[in-house]
Amino acid sequence: MRRPKLVNFVNYFFLLIFLLCVAVQYNDLDPFRWIAIYGAALICCILFAARKLPLYLSAGVGLAALIWAVFILPEVWGQTIPMHEVFATMHMLSPGVEELREMGGLFIVSFWMLILTVKTHSVSHASIR
């Protein structure tokens, strides 16, 4: 079964985004775990493009990112963080900005892994019929 061109296009977009995310983590205080999660998402995008993505891999990466984001949630819950500070500059202008950015990145990973999991599942079931 063919996948819609839009899904393939968006997958390549996220492939590039996750590649960039891996590349910029070298200067983070804790680069290895961020490289690992963005690298795993990158690998899922590559395997999806090659039509070799195991269903459990994208589901596992998405679930790991979602759980991680939930653990960060208490650090930002109840804080007033101006959105212009989150997107304006890379400098941390107020407490919680870094955590909110981290949570956003993890939610993006979770979201795209969910889409890849659903698309991989629907294609694998369609080929069985």
PDB file of C-alpha atoms in Angstrom:
ATOM      1  CA  MET A   1       0.000   0.000   0.000  1.00  0.00           C
ATOM      2  CA  ARG A   2       1.295   3.427  -0.901  1.00  0.00           C
ATOM      3  CA  ARG A   3       1.687   6.113   1.706  1.00  0.00           C
ATOM      4  CA  PRO A   4       0.417   9.615   1.001  1.00  0.00           C
ATOM      5  CA  LYS A   5       3.079  11.934  -0.384  1.00  0.00           C
ATOM      6  CA  LEU A   6       2.370  14.412   2.394  1.00  0.00           C
ATOM      7  CA  VAL A   7       3.365  11.851   5.049  1.00  0.00           C
ATOM      8  CA  ASN A   8       6.617  11.146   3.219  1.00  0.00           C
ATOM      9  CA  PHE A   9       7.329  14.859   2.833  1.00  0.00           C
ATOM     10  CA  VAL A  10       6.652  15.598   6.499  1.00  0.00           C
ATOM     11  CA  ASN A  11       8.761  12.594   7.492  1.00  0.00           C
ATOM     12  CA  TYR A  12      11.738  14.015   5.577  1.00  0.00           C
ATOM     13  CA  PHE A  13      11.101  17.364   7.245  1.00  0.00           C
ATOM     14  CA  PHE A  14      11.237  15.773  10.707  1.00  0.00           C
ATOM     15  CA  LEU A  15      14.250  13.722   9.664  1.00  0.00           C
ATOM     16  CA  LEU A  16      16.100  16.992   9.035  1.00  0.00           C
ATOM     17  CA  ILE A  17      14.773  18.560  12.240  1.00  0.00           C
ATOM     18  CA  PHE A  18      15.900  15.605  14.370  1.00  0.00           C
ATOM     19  CA  LEU A  19      19.271  15.600  12.610  1.00  0.00           C
ATOM     20  CA  LEU A  20      19.701  19.269  13.517  1.00  0.00           C
ATOM     21  CA  CYS A  21      18.583  18.564  17.083  1.00  0.00           C
ATOM     22  CA  VAL A  22      21.245  15.868  17.406  1.00  0.00           C
ATOM     23  CA  ALA A  23      23.874  18.196  15.948  1.00  0.00           C
ATOM     24  CA  VAL A  24      23.239  21.073  18.373  1.00  0.00           C
ATOM     25  CA  GLN A  25      23.227  19.014  21.575  1.00  0.00           C
ATOM     26  CA  TYR A  26      27.020  18.974  21.923  1.00  0.00           C
ATOM     27  CA  ASN A  27      26.979  22.171  24.009  1.00  0.00           C
ATOM     28  CA  ASP A  28      24.157  21.078  26.334  1.00  0.00           C
ATOM     29  CA  LEU A  29      24.889  20.276  29.975  1.00  0.00           C
ATOM     30  CA  ASP A  30      23.541  16.750  29.505  1.00  0.00           C
ATOM     31  CA  PRO A  31      24.052  16.044  25.796  1.00  0.00           C
ATOM     32  CA  PHE A  32      24.011  12.246  25.742  1.00  0.00           C
ATOM     33  CA  ARG A  33      20.408  11.677  26.742  1.00  0.00           C
ATOM     34  CA  TRP A  34      19.212  14.371  24.309  1.00  0.00           C
ATOM     35  CA  ILE A  35      21.338  12.957  21.502  1.00  0.00           C
ATOM     36  CA  ALA A  36      19.889   9.537  22.324  1.00  0.00           C
ATOM     37  CA  ILE A  37      16.223  10.576  22.116  1.00  0.00           C
ATOM     38  CA  TYR A  38      16.613  12.790  19.041  1.00  0.00           C
ATOM     39  CA  GLY A  39      18.912  10.193  17.462  1.00  0.00           C
ATOM     40  CA  ALA A  40      16.338   7.453  18.058  1.00  0.00           C
ATOM     41  CA  ALA A  41      13.654   9.636  16.444  1.00  0.00           C
ATOM     42  CA  LEU A  42      16.022  10.298  13.544  1.00  0.00           C
ATOM     43  CA  ILE A  43      16.598   6.565  13.066  1.00  0.00           C
ATOM     44  CA  CYS A  44      12.833   5.984  13.081  1.00  0.00           C
ATOM     45  CA  CYS A  45      12.417   8.594  10.333  1.00  0.00           C
ATOM     46  CA  ILE A  46      15.179   6.982   8.255  1.00  0.00           C
ATOM     47  CA  LEU A  47      13.692   3.504   8.681  1.00  0.00           C
ATOM     48  CA  PHE A  48      10.210   4.783   7.854  1.00  0.00           C
ATOM     49  CA  ALA A  49      11.540   6.351   4.643  1.00  0.00           C
ATOM     50  CA  ALA A  50      13.178   3.015   3.801  1.00  0.00           C
ATOM     51  CA  ARG A  51       9.926   1.174   4.656  1.00  0.00           C
ATOM     52  CA  LYS A  52      11.747  -0.865   7.297  1.00  0.00           C
ATOM     53  CA  LEU A  53      10.470   0.731  10.499  1.00  0.00           C
ATOM     54  CA  PRO A  54       9.492  -1.858  13.118  1.00  0.00           C
ATOM     55  CA  LEU A  55       6.241  -0.905  14.797  1.00  0.00           C
ATOM     56  CA  TYR A  56       7.688  -1.408  18.276  1.00  0.00           C
ATOM     57  CA  LEU A  57      10.586   0.996  17.646  1.00  0.00           C
ATOM     58  CA  SER A  58       8.548   4.102  16.841  1.00  0.00           C
ATOM     59  CA  ALA A  59       6.048   3.224  19.569  1.00  0.00           C
ATOM     60  CA  GLY A  60       8.845   2.760  22.111  1.00  0.00           C
ATOM     61  CA  VAL A  61      10.640   5.991  21.216  1.00  0.00           C
ATOM     62  CA  GLY A  62       7.377   7.933  21.331  1.00  0.00           C
ATOM     63  CA  LEU A  63       6.399   6.440  24.673  1.00  0.00           C
ATOM     64  CA  ALA A  64       9.846   7.133  26.159  1.00  0.00           C
ATOM     65  CA  ALA A  65       9.692  10.762  25.021  1.00  0.00           C
ATOM     66  CA  LEU A  66       6.173  11.170  26.402  1.00  0.00           C
ATOM     67  CA  ILE A  67       7.093   9.711  29.794  1.00  0.00           C
ATOM     68  CA  TRP A  68      10.178  11.927  29.941  1.00  0.00           C
ATOM     69  CA  ALA A  69       8.064  14.997  29.134  1.00  0.00           C
ATOM     70  CA  VAL A  70       5.637  14.088  31.918  1.00  0.00           C
ATOM     71  CA  PHE A  71       8.555  13.972  34.378  1.00  0.00           C
ATOM     72  CA  ILE A  72       9.568  17.500  33.334  1.00  0.00           C
ATOM     73  CA  LEU A  73       5.995  18.810  33.686  1.00  0.00           C
ATOM     74  CA  PRO A  74       6.169  19.492  37.464  1.00  0.00           C
ATOM     75  CA  GLU A  75       9.154  21.790  36.889  1.00  0.00           C
ATOM     76  CA  VAL A  76       7.097  24.137  34.688  1.00  0.00           C
ATOM     77  CA  TRP A  77       3.620  23.640  36.157  1.00  0.00           C
ATOM     78  CA  GLY A  78       2.333  26.833  37.704  1.00  0.00           C
ATOM     79  CA  GLN A  79       5.136  29.030  36.411  1.00  0.00           C
ATOM     80  CA  THR A  80       4.385  32.067  34.330  1.00  0.00           C
ATOM     81  CA  ILE A  81       6.670  31.744  31.341  1.00  0.00           C
ATOM     82  CA  PRO A  82       6.199  34.373  28.639  1.00  0.00           C
ATOM     83  CA  MET A  83       6.015  32.644  25.256  1.00  0.00           C
ATOM     84  CA  HIS A  84       8.162  35.329  23.624  1.00  0.00           C
ATOM     85  CA  GLU A  85      11.013  34.226  25.930  1.00  0.00           C
ATOM     86  CA  VAL A  86      10.634  30.634  24.821  1.00  0.00           C
ATOM     87  CA  PHE A  87      10.963  31.475  21.128  1.00  0.00           C
ATOM     88  CA  ALA A  88      12.840  34.799  21.045  1.00  0.00           C
ATOM     89  CA  THR A  89      16.392  33.813  21.905  1.00  0.00           C
ATOM     90  CA  MET A  90      18.430  30.829  22.973  1.00  0.00           C
ATOM     91  CA  HIS A  91      19.355  32.544  26.249  1.00  0.00           C
ATOM     92  CA  MET A  92      17.399  31.532  29.310  1.00  0.00           C
ATOM     93  CA  LEU A  93      15.661  34.756  30.295  1.00  0.00           C
ATOM     94  CA  SER A  94      13.577  33.327  33.125  1.00  0.00           C
ATOM     95  CA  PRO A  95      13.257  30.115  35.146  1.00  0.00           C
ATOM     96  CA  GLY A  96      11.396  27.367  33.383  1.00  0.00           C
ATOM     97  CA  VAL A  97      12.243  28.410  29.830  1.00  0.00           C
ATOM     98  CA  GLU A  98      14.722  25.578  29.294  1.00  0.00           C
ATOM     99  CA  GLU A  99      12.353  22.998  30.798  1.00  0.00           C
ATOM    100  CA  LEU A 100       9.480  24.235  28.648  1.00  0.00           C
ATOM    101  CA  ARG A 101      11.651  23.992  25.534  1.00  0.00           C
ATOM    102  CA  GLU A 102      12.774  20.504  26.529  1.00  0.00           C
ATOM    103  CA  MET A 103       9.176  19.437  27.104  1.00  0.00           C
ATOM    104  CA  GLY A 104       8.178  20.880  23.737  1.00  0.00           C
ATOM    105  CA  GLY A 105      10.906  18.921  21.975  1.00  0.00           C
ATOM    106  CA  LEU A 106       9.850  15.719  23.693  1.00  0.00           C
ATOM    107  CA  PHE A 107       6.202  16.299  22.777  1.00  0.00           C
ATOM    108  CA  ILE A 108       7.252  16.840  19.146  1.00  0.00           C
ATOM    109  CA  VAL A 109       9.146  13.536  19.202  1.00  0.00           C
ATOM    110  CA  SER A 110       6.136  11.804  20.803  1.00  0.00           C
ATOM    111  CA  PHE A 111       3.721  13.280  18.276  1.00  0.00           C
ATOM    112  CA  TRP A 112       5.756  12.288  15.227  1.00  0.00           C
ATOM    113  CA  MET A 113       6.479   8.814  16.575  1.00  0.00           C
ATOM    114  CA  LEU A 114       2.728   8.340  17.093  1.00  0.00           C
ATOM    115  CA  ILE A 115       2.108   9.293  13.465  1.00  0.00           C
ATOM    116  CA  LEU A 116       4.847   6.920  12.253  1.00  0.00           C
ATOM    117  CA  THR A 117       3.480   4.133  14.454  1.00  0.00           C
ATOM    118  CA  VAL A 118      -0.061   4.596  13.113  1.00  0.00           C
ATOM    119  CA  LYS A 119       1.137   4.787   9.497  1.00  0.00           C
ATOM    120  CA  THR A 120       3.411   1.751   9.900  1.00  0.00           C
ATOM    121  CA  HIS A 121       0.592  -0.184  11.554  1.00  0.00           C
ATOM    122  CA  SER A 122      -1.936   0.695   8.853  1.00  0.00           C
ATOM    123  CA  VAL A 123       0.466  -0.205   6.038  1.00  0.00           C
ATOM    124  CA  SER A 124       1.414  -3.538   7.658  1.00  0.00           C
ATOM    125  CA  HIS A 125      -2.256  -4.457   8.171  1.00  0.00           C
ATOM    126  CA  ALA A 126      -3.189  -3.460   4.635  1.00  0.00           C
ATOM    127  CA  SER A 127      -0.487  -5.717   3.198  1.00  0.00           C
ATOM    128  CA  ILE A 128      -1.838  -8.694   5.186  1.00  0.00           C
ATOM    129  CA  ARG A 129      -5.315  -8.426   3.631  1.00  0.00           C
TER     130      ARG A 129
END
